[in-house]
XYZ file of C-alpha atoms in Angstrom:
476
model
C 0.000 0.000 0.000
C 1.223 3.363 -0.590
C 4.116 5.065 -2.510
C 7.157 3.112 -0.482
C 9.142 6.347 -0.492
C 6.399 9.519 -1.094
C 7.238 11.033 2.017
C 10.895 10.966 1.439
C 10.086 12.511 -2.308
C 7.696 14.935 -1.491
C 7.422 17.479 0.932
C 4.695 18.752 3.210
C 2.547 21.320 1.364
C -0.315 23.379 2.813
C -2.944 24.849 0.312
C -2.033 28.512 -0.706
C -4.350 30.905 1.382
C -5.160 34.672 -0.022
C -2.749 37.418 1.656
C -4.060 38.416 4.881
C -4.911 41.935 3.762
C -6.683 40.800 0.666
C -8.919 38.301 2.219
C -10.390 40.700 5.007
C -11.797 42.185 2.254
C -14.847 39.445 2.639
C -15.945 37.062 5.022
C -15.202 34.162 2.225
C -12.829 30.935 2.464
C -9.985 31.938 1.907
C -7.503 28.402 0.887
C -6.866 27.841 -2.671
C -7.089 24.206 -3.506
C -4.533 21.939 -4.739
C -4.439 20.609 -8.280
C -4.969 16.641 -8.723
C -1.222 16.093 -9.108
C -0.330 17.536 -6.086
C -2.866 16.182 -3.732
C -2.083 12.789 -5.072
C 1.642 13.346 -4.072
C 0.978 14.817 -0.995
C -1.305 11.477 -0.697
C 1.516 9.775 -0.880
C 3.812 10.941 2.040
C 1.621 8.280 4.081
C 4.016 5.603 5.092
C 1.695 2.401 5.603
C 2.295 2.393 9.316
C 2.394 -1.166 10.549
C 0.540 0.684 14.107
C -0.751 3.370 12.414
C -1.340 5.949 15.432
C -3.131 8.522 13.277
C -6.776 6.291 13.286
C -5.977 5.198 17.212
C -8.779 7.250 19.069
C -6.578 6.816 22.040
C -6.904 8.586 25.369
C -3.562 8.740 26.717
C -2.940 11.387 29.795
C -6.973 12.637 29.684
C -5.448 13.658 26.305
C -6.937 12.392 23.013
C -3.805 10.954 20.603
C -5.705 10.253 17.000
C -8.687 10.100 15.335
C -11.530 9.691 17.728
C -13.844 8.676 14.525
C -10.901 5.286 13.691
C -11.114 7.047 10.146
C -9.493 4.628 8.007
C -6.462 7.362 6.994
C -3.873 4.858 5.583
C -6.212 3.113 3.335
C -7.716 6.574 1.715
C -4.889 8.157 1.470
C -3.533 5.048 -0.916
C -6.405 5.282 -2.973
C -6.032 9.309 -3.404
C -2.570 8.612 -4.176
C -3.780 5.959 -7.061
C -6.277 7.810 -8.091
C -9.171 6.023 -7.300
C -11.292 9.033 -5.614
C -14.488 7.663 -5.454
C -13.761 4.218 -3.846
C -11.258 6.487 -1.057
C -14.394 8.258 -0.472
C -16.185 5.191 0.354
C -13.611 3.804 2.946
C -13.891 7.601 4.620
C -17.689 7.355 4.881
C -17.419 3.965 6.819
C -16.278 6.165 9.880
C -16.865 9.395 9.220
C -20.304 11.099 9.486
C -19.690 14.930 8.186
C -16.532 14.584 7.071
C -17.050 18.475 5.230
C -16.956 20.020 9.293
C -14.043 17.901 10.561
C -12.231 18.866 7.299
C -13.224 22.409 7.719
C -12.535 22.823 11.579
C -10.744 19.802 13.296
C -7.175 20.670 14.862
C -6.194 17.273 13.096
C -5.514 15.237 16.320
C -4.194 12.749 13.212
C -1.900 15.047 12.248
C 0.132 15.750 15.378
C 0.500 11.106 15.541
C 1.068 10.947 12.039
C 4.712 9.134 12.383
C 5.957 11.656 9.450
C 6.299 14.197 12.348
C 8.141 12.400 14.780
C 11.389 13.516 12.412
C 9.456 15.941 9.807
C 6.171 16.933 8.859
C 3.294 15.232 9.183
C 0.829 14.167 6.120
C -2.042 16.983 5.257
C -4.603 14.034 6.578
C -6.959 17.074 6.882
C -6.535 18.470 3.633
C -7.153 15.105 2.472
C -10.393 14.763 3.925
C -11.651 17.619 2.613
C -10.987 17.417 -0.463
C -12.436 13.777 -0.774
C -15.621 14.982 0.337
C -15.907 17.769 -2.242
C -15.075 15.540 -4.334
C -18.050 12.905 -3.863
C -20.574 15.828 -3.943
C -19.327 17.371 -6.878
C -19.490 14.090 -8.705
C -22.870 13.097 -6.805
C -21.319 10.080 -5.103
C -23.131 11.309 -2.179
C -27.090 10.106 -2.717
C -30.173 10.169 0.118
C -30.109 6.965 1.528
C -34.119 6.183 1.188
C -34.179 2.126 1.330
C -34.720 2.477 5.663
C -36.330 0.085 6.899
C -38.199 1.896 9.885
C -39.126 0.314 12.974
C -41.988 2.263 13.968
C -40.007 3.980 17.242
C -39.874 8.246 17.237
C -37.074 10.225 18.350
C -36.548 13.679 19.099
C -33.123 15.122 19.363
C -32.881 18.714 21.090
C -30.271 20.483 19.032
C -28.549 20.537 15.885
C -25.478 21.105 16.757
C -22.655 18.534 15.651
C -23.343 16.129 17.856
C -26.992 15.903 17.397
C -26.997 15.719 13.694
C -24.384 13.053 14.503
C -26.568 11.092 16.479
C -29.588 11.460 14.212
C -28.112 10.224 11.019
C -27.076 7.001 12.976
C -30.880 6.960 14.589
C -32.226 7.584 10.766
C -30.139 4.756 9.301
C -31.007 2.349 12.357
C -35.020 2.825 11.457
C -35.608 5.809 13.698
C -38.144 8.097 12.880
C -36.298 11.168 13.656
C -37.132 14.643 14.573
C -34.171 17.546 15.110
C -35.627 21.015 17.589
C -33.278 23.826 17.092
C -33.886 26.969 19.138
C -32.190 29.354 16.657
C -33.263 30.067 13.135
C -31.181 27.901 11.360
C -29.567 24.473 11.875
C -25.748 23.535 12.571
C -25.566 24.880 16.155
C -22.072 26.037 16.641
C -21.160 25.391 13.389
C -23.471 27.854 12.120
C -23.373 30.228 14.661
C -20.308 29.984 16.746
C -17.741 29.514 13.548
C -17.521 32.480 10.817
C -17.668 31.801 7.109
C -14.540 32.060 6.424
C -13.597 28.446 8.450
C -16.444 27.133 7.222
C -19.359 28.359 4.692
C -22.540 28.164 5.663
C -23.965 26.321 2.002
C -21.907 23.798 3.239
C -24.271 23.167 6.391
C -27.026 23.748 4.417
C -26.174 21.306 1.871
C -25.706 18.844 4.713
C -28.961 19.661 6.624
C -30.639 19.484 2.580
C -29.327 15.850 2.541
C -30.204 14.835 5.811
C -34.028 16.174 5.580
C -33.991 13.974 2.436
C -33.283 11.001 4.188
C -36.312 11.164 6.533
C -34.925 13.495 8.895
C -37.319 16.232 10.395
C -35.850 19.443 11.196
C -38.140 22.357 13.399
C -36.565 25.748 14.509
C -37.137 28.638 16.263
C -38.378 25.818 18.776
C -36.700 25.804 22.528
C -37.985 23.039 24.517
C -39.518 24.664 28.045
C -40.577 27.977 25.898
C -42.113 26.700 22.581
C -42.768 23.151 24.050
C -42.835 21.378 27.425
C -40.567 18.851 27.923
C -44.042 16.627 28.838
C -45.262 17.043 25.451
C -42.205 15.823 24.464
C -42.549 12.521 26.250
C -46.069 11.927 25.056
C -45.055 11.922 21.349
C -41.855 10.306 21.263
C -40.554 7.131 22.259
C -36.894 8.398 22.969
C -35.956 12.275 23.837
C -31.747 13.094 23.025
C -30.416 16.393 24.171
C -27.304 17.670 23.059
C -27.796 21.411 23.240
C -24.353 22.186 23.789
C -22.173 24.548 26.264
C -24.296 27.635 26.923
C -22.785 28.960 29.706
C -19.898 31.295 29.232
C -17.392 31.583 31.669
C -17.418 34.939 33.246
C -15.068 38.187 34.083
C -15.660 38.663 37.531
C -14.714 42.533 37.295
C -16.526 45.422 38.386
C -18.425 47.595 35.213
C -18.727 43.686 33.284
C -22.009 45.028 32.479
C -21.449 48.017 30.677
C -22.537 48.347 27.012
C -19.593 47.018 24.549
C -18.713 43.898 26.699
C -20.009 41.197 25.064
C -19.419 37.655 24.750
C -17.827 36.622 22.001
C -20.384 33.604 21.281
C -23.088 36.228 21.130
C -20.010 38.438 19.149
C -20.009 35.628 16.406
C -23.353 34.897 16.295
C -25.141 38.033 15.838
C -22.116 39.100 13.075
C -22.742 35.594 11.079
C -26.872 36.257 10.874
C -25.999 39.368 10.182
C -24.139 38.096 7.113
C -26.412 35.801 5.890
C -29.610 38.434 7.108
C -27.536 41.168 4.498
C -28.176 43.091 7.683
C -25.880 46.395 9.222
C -23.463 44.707 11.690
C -25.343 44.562 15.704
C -21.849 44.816 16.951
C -20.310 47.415 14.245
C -16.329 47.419 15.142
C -15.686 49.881 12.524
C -12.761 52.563 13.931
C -13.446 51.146 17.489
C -10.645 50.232 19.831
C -11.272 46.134 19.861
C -9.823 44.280 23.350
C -10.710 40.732 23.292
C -9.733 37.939 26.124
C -8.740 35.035 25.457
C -6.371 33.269 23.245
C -8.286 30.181 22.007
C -9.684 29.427 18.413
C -12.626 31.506 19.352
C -10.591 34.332 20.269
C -8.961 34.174 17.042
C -12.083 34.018 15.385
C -12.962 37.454 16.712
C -9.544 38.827 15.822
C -10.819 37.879 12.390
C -13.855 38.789 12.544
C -12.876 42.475 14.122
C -9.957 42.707 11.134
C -12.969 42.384 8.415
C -15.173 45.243 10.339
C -12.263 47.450 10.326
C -11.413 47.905 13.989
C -9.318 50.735 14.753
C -7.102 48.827 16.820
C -7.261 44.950 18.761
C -5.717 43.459 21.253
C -6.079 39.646 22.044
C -5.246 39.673 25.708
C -3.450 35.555 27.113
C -3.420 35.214 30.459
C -0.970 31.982 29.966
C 2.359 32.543 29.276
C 3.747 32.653 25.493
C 4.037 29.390 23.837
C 8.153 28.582 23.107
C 8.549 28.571 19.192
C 9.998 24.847 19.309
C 7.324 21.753 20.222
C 8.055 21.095 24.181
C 5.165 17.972 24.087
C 6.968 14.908 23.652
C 5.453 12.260 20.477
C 2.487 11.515 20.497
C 0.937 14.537 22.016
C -0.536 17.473 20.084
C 2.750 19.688 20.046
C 2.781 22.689 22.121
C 4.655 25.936 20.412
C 3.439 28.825 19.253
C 1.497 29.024 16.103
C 0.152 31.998 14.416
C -3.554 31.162 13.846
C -5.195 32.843 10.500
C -7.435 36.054 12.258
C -3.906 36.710 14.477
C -1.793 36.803 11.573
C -4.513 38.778 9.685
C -4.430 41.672 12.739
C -0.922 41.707 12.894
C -0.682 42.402 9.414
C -3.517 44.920 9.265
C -1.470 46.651 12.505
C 1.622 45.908 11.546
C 2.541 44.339 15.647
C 1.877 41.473 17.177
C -1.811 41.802 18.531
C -1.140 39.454 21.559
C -0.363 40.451 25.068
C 0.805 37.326 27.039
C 0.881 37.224 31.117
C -1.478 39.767 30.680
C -5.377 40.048 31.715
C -7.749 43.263 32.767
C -6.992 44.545 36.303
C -10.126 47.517 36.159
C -13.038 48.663 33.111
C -13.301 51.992 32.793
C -16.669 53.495 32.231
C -19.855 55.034 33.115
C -22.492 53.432 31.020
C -20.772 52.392 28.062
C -16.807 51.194 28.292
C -13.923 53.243 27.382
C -11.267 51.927 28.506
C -9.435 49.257 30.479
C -6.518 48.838 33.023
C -4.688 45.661 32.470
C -1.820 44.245 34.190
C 1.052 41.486 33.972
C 0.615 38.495 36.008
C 3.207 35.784 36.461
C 2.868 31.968 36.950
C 4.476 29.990 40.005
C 4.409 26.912 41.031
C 3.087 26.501 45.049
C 1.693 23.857 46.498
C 2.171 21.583 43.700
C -0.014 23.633 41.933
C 0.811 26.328 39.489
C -0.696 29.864 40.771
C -1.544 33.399 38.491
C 0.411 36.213 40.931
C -0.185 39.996 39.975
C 3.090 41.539 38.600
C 3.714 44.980 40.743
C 3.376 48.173 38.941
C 2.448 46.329 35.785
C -0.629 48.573 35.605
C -1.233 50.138 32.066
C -4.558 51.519 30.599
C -5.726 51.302 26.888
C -8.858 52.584 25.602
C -11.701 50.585 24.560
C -14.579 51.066 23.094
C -15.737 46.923 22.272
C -14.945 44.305 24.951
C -15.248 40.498 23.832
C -14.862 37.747 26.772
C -13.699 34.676 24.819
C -12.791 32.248 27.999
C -14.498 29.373 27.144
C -17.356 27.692 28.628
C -18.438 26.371 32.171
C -21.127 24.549 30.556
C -25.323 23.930 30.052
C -26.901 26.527 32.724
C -28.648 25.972 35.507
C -31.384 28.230 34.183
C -31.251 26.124 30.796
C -31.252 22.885 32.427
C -34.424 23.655 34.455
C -35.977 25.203 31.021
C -35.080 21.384 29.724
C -36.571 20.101 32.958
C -33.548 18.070 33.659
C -31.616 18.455 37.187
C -27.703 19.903 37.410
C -24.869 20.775 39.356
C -23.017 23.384 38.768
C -24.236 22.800 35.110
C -23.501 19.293 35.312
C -26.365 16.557 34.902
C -26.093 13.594 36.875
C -26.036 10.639 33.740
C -25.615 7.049 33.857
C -22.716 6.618 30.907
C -25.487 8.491 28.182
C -28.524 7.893 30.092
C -30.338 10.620 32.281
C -34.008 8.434 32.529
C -35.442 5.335 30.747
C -35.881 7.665 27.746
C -33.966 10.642 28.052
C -30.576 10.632 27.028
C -27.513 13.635 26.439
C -24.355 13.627 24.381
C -22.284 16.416 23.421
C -20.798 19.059 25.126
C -24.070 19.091 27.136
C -22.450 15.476 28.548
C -18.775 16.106 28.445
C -18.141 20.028 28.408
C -16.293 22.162 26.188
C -14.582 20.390 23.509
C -13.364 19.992 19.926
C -16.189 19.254 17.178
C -15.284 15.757 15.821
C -15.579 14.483 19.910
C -18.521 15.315 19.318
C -19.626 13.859 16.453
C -17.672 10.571 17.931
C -20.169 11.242 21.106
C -23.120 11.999 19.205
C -22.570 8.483 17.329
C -21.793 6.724 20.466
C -25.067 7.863 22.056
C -26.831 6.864 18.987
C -25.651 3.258 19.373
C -26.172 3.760 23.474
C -29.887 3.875 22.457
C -29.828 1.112 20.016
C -28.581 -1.306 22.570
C -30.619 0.023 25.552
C -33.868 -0.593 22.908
C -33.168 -4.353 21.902
């Protein structure tokens, strides 16, 4: 299998992407793709593993090392690198449910096991995916799967997010009858509404959603169970209730003024600018000449760096309360490698500002304001290690003020509400529900972020499946 010596002939190549000051410009994808030629040599770096690590799904450390899907990388990765598209996009829809998102949005958890990278670079896995999936719909390889045999049981599955549509293809293939609830207007859940365009396009959902609805699938929105519906209704007209309603608890700056107008969130940030978008609608949150401060230094955090480079912000900070990355990899094989990258809305604001955005060892001390904000003192803070334990200490007379005119908290979720949970009618603690593995009652059942917490998209996909086959088990 595999070109015996691609990856000693070929080296890593990542698609071209449009100059950072050109693509602001729009909120479009921005990657060029690769011809045939070269994504069949870049194919064919894969070395044929005899263990090969990058389809493990391992949990090693409370760290996942690999694929959590298995996806069969080795053997479609061959196949791209004969040519043989169609049949590679076969073996990647054995294990695989949406493979456009993960190929759009995964931090390729393959990647950083790939054995290429243990002395070099690793194979573009992710790129791979991708483009086999483009592939199959452009050449309609991809049809509605009608010949379901149902078996007369109704689910409904609260939330469209990734792991719920995960969950209710499985359920629609199995015989379910299935029904999707989505609170917002349109489907996809944080893909939709907590990812901008320009990491993934929102036809691309749609298209999705378009093929699932053909299969049988049901999809209502503007519909939030314990508002539009009572979780009793629910129960009386389905045999099996799912929730996977995702992380809707943002985790909070504890500051005095964190109420003033221009703080926001930045999942409302996103949101609001991406319906705005597809709405044709003025911006909610208009950034335009405004002094931008964002906190946080995550992916979503970078998303708003983007985001605020496209509105033409005035100025942005991303402020890091963790210390800066070192430029070399400190995480020993197989781990995801920790350095310092530059992610695309970072590099974007640094060249629209010509500096480095980010302010590490840094978070905000006082916000400045009477009834909108104008400004913030932030300080350095440095990290020691007491008590086994490593502990944030202020840095004296670190004390600096910048103005601001648009604060956006991006520091991650705690979790599902308390408020939410008692809208769903389902009991928490410190917005965590009490579950047996999936399991919440006979029929009620969670998966998702809603189950686990914050986390990566194709976890949960691999947790929306798992619940889906949870329910199979529990209904033999």
């Amino acid at each position: 299998m595999g070109k015996a010596t691609g990856f000693m002939e070929f080296n890593r190549k990542n698609k071209e992407e449009i100059a950072p000051l050109e693509r602001i410009k729009n909120f479009n994808d921005f990657h060029v793709n690769f011809d045939l030629k070269t994504q069949r040599e870049q194919a064919s770096r894969c070395m044929n593993c005899g263990v090969p690590f990058c389809q493990s799904g391992m949990v090693i450390g409370r760290r996942n090392v690999g694929c959590p899907l298995a996806n069969l990388i080795p053997e479609w990765n061959h196949l791209i690198y004969l040519g043989l598209y169609e049949e590679a996009y076969k073996r990647l829809d054995k294990t695989a449910p949406f493979p456009e998102f993960t190929g759009s949005v995964c931090p390729a958890l393959c990647e950083a096991v790939c054995s290429c990278s243990i002395n070099g670079e690793a194979v573009g896995i992710k790129c791979n995916e991708l483009f086999l999936i483009e592939e199959a719909f452009k050449n309609n390889w991809i049809k509605p799967k009608k010949d379901i045999i149902r078996n007369n049981k109704k689910v409904v599955i609260v939330g469209s997010g990734p792991s719920g549509l995960a969950c209710a293809k499985a359920l629609n293939y199995a015989g379910y009858t299935v029904t999707v609830l989505e609170k917002n207007d349109r489907f996809g859940g944080l893909l939709m509404y907590g990812i901008p365009n320009m990491k993934i396009e929102k036809k691309i959902i749609d298209r999705r959603i378009n093929l699932l609805k053909e299969e049988g699938i049901t999809f209502i929105n503007n519909c939030k169970v314990g508002k539009d519906i009572k979780l009793s209704e629910l129960k009386k007209s389905y045999d099996i209730i799912v929730f996977a309603c995702g992380t809707s608890m943002p985790r909070p700056l504890n500051l005095k003024n964190n109420t003033l107008k221009g703080i926001n969130y930045a999942v409302d940030f996103l949101t609001e600018t991406t319906k705005n978008l597809l709405d044709k609608k003025p911006f909610t949150y208009d950034l335009k000449d405004k002094n931008v401060i964002i906190i946080g230094g995550g992916d979503t955090a970078n998303d708003c760096c983007a985001t605020a480079a496209r509105q033409n912000a005035k100025s942005v900070y991303e402020l890091e309360i963790t210390n800066e990355p070192p430029l070399n990899n400190t995480n020993p094989w197989p781990y995801y490698p920790n350095k310092k990258k530059t992610d695309y809305g970072v590099e974007e604001c640094n060249a629209l500002y010509k500096k480095d955005i980010r302010m590490y060892t840094t978070t905000i001390d006082e916000i400045v304001g009477k009834t909108h904000i104008e400004g913030v003192y932030i300080k350095n803070v440095k990290w020691e290690l007491k008590d086994g334990k490593m502990v944030c200490q202020d840095v004296l007379d670190s004390r600096k003020y910048l103005p601001c005119d648009q604060l956006i908290i991006a520091m991650g979720f705690l979790g599902t509400s308390d408020d939410d949970c008692k809208s769903y009618e389902l009991d928490a603690n410190n917005y965590k529900i009490k579950l047996n593995n999936f399991k919440y009652s006979d029929n009620i059942y969670v998966c998702g972020d809603m189950k686990n917490g914050q986390s990566l998209v194709v976890l949960a996909l691999k947790d929306g499946l798992d619940c889906a086959q949870e329910i199979i088990k529990n209904d033999k």
